[in-house]
PDB file of C-alpha atoms in Angstrom:
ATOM      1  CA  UNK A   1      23.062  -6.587 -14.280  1.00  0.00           C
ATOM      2  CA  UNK A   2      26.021  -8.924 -13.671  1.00  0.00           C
ATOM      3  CA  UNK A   3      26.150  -9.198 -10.378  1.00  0.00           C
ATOM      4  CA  UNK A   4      22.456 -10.421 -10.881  1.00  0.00           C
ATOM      5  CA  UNK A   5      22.844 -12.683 -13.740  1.00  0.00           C
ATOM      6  CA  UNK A   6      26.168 -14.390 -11.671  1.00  0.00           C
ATOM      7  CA  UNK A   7      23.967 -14.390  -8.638  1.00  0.00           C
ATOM      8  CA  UNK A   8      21.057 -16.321 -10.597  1.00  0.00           C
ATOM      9  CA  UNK A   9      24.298 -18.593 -12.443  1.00  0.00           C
ATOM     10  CA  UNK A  10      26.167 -19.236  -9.162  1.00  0.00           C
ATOM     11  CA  UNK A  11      23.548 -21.931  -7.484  1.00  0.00           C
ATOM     12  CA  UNK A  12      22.608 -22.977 -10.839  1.00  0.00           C
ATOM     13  CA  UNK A  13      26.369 -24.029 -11.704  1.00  0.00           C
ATOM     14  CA  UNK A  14      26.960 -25.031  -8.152  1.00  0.00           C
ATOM     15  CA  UNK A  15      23.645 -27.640  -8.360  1.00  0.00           C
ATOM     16  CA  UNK A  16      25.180 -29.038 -11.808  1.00  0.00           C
ATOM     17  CA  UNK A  17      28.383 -29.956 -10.054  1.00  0.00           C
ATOM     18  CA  UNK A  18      30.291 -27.243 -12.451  1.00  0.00           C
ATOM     19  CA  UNK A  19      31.241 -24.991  -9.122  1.00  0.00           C
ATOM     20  CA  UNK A  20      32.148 -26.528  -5.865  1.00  0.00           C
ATOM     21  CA  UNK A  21      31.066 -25.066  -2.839  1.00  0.00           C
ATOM     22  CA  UNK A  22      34.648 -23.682  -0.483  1.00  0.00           C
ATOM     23  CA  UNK A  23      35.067 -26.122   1.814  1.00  0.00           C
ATOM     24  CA  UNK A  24      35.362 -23.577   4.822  1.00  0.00           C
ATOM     25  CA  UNK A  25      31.917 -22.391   4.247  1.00  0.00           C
ATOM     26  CA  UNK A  26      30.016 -25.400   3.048  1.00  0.00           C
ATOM     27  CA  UNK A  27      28.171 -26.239   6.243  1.00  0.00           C
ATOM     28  CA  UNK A  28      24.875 -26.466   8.150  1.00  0.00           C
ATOM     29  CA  UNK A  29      26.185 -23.693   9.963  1.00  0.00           C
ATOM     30  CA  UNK A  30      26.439 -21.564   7.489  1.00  0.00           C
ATOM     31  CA  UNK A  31      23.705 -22.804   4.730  1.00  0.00           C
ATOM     32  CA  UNK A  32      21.094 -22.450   7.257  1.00  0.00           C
ATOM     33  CA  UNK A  33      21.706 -18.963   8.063  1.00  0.00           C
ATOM     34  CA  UNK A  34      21.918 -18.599   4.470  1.00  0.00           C
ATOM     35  CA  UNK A  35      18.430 -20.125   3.483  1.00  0.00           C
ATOM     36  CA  UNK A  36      17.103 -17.723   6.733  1.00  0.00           C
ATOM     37  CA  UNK A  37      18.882 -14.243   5.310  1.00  0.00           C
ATOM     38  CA  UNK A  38      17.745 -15.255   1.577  1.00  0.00           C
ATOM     39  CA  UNK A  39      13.896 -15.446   2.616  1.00  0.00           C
ATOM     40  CA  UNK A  40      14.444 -12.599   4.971  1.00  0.00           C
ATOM     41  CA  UNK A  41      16.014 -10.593   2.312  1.00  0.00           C
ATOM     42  CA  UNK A  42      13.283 -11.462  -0.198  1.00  0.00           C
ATOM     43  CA  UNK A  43      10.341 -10.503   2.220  1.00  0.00           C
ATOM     44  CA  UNK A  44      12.145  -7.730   3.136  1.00  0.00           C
ATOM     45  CA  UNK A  45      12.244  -6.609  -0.286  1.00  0.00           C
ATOM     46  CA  UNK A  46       8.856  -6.776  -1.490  1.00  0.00           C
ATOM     47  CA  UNK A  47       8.021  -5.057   1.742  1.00  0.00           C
ATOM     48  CA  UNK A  48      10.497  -2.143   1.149  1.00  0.00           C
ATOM     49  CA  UNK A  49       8.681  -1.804  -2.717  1.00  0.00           C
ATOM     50  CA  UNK A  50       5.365  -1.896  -1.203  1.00  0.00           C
ATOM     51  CA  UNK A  51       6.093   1.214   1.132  1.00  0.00           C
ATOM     52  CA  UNK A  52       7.165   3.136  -1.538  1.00  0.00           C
ATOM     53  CA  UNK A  53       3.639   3.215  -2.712  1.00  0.00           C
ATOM     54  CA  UNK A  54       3.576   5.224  -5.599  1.00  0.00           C
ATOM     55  CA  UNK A  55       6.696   6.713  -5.311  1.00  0.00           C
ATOM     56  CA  UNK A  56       8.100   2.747  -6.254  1.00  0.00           C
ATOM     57  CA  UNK A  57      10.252   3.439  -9.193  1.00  0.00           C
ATOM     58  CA  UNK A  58      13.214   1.333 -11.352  1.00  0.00           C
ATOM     59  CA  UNK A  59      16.090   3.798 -11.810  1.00  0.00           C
ATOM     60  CA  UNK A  60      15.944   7.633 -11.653  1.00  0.00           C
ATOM     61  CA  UNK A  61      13.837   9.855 -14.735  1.00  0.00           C
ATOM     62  CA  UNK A  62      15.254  13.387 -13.839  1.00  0.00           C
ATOM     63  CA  UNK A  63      11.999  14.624 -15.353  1.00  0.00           C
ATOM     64  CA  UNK A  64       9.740  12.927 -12.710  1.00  0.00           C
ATOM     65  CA  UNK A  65       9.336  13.955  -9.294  1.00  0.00           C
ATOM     66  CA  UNK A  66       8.115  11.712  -6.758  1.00  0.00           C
ATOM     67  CA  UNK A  67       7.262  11.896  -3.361  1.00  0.00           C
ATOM     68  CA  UNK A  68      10.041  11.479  -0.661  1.00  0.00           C
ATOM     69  CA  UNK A  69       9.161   8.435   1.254  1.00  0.00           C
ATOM     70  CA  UNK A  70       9.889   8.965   4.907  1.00  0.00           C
ATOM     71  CA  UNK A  71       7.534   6.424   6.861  1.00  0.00           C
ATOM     72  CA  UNK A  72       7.184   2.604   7.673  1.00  0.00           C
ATOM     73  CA  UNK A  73      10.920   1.199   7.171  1.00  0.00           C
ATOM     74  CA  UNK A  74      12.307   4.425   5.340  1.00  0.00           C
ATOM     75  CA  UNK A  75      12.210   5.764   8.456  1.00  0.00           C
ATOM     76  CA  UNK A  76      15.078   3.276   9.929  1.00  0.00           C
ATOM     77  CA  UNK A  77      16.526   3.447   6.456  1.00  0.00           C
ATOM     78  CA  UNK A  78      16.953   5.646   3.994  1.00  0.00           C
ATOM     79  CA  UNK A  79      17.452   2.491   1.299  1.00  0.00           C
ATOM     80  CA  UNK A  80      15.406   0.113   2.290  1.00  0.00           C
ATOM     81  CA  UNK A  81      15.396  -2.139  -0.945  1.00  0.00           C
ATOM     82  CA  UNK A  82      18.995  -1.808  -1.540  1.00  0.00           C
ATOM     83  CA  UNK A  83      19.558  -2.996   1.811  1.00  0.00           C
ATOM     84  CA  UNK A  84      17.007  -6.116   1.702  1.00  0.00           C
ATOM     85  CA  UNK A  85      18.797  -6.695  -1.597  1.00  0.00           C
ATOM     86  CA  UNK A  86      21.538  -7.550  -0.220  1.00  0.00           C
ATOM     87  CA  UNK A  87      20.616  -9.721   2.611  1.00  0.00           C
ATOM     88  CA  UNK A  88      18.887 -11.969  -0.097  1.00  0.00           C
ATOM     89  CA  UNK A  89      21.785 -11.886  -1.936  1.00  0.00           C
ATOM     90  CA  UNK A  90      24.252 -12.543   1.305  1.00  0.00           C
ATOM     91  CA  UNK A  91      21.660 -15.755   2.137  1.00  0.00           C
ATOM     92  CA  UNK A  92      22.335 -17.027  -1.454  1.00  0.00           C
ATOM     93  CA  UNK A  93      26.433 -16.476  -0.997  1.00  0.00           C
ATOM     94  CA  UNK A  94      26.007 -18.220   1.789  1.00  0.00           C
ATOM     95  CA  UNK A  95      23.876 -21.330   0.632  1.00  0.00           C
ATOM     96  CA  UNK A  96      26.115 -22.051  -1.991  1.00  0.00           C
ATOM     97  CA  UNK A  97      29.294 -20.690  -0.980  1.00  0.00           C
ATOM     98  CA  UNK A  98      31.104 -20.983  -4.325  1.00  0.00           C
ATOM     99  CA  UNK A  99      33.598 -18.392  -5.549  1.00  0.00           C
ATOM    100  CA  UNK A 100      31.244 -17.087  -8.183  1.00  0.00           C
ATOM    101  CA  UNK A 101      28.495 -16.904  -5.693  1.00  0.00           C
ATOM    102  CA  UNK A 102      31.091 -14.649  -3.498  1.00  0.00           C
ATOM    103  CA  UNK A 103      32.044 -12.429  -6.151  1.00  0.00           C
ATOM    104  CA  UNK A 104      28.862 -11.698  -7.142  1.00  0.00           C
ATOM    105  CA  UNK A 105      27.705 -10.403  -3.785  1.00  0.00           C
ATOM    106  CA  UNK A 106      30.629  -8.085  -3.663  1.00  0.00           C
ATOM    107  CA  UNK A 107      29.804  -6.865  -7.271  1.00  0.00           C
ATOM    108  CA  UNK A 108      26.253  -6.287  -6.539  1.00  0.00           C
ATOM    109  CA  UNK A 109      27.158  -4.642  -3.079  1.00  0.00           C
ATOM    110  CA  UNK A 110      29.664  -1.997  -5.194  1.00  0.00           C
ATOM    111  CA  UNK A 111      26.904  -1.369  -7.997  1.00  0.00           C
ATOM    112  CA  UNK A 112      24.112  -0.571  -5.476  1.00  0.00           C
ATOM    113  CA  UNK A 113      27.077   1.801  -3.897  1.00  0.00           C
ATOM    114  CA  UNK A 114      27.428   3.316  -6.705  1.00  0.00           C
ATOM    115  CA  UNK A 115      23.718   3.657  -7.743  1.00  0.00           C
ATOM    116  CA  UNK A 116      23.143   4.760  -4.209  1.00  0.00           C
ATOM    117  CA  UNK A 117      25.697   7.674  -3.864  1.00  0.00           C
ATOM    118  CA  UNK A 118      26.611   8.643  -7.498  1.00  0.00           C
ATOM    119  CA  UNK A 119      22.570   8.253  -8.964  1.00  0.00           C
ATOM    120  CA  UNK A 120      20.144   8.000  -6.320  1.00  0.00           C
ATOM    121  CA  UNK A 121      21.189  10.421  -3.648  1.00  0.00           C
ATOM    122  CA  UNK A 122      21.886  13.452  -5.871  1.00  0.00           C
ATOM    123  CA  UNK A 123      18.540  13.345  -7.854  1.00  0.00           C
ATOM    124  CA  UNK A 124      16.926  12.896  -4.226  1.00  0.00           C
ATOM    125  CA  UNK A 125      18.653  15.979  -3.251  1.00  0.00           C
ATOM    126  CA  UNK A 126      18.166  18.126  -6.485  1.00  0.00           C
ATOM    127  CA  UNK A 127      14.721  17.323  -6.314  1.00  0.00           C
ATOM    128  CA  UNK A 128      13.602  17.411  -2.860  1.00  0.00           C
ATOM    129  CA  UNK A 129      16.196  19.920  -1.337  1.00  0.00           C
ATOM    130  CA  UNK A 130      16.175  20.457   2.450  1.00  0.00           C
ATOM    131  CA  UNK A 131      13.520  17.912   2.833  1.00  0.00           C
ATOM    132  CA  UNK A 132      15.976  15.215   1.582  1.00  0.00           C
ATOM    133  CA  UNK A 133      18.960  17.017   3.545  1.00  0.00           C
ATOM    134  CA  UNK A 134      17.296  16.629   6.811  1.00  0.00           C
ATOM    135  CA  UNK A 135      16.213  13.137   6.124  1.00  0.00           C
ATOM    136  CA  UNK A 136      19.671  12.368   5.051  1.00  0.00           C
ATOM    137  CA  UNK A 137      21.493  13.769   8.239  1.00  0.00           C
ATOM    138  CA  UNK A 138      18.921  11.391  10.128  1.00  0.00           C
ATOM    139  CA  UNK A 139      18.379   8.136   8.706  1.00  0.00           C
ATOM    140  CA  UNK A 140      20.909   5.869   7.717  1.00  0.00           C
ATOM    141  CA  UNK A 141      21.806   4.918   4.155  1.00  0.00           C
ATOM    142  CA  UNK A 142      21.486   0.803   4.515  1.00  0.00           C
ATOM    143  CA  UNK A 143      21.399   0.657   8.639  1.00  0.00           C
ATOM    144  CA  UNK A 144      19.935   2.303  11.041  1.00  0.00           C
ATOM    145  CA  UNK A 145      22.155   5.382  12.010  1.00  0.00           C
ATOM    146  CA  UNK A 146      24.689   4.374   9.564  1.00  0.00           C
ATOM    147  CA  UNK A 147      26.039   6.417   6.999  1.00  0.00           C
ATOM    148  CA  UNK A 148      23.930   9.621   7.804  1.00  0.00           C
ATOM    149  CA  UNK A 149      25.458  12.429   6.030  1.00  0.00           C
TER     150      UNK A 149
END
């Protein structure tokens, strides 16, 4: 929830003149990539959710079981959302490249790690068994063949 809430604060702060932007990064160059990775990331997101179908969830209920999603973009990825995540949130780093902005992205990037790997992936498992196993050995965690286990 922080990495969110400094994400959100970053561009605000940075817009009010309370955060300066790092000079290195505070370009054309590198805003306009930003502004293309943050809408990418968004579209990319809502996408991801809609694929899920019913299976779209907030967090893990170990008492619910839910189908394992294995079409459409889950089929390049095995975290779709995550991923889209945090190409929004790497467009608004790079927009307004302030130091909060930066930290945040690396905070949100370790929590959806560790939602991912320490959460996410075991209840998948537990729940879905060699299904999940063989989708896991196949499909990348946030890339495509990346971080198949």
């Amino acid at each position: 929830m922080g990495a969110i809430l400094a994400g959100v604060a970053a561009p605000l702060l940075q817009l009010t003149g309370i955060l300066t932007p790092m000079p290195v990064l505070h370009a054309p160059a590198v805003q306009a990539p930003g502004v293309v990775a943050a809408i990418a990331g968004l579209a990319a997101t809502l996408y991801a959710q809609h694929g899920m179908g019913e299976s779209w969830r907030i967090g893990v209920d170990p008492g619910e079981t839910t189908t394992l999603v294995r079409t459409g973009v889950f089929g390049w990825v095995r975290n779709p959302i995550f991923a889209a995540m945090l190409v929004f949130a790497a467009g608004i780093a790079l927009m307004t490249p302030n130091p909060l902005a930066l930290a945040a992205f690396v905070v949100l990037l370790a929590a959806i790690e560790v939602q991912v790997r320490v959460v996410e992936e075991p209840y998948l498992a537990r729940i879905h068994g060699r299904a999940y196993t063989d989708y896991r050995a196949a499909v990348g965690r946030f890339a495509p063949g990346i971080g198949r286990n």
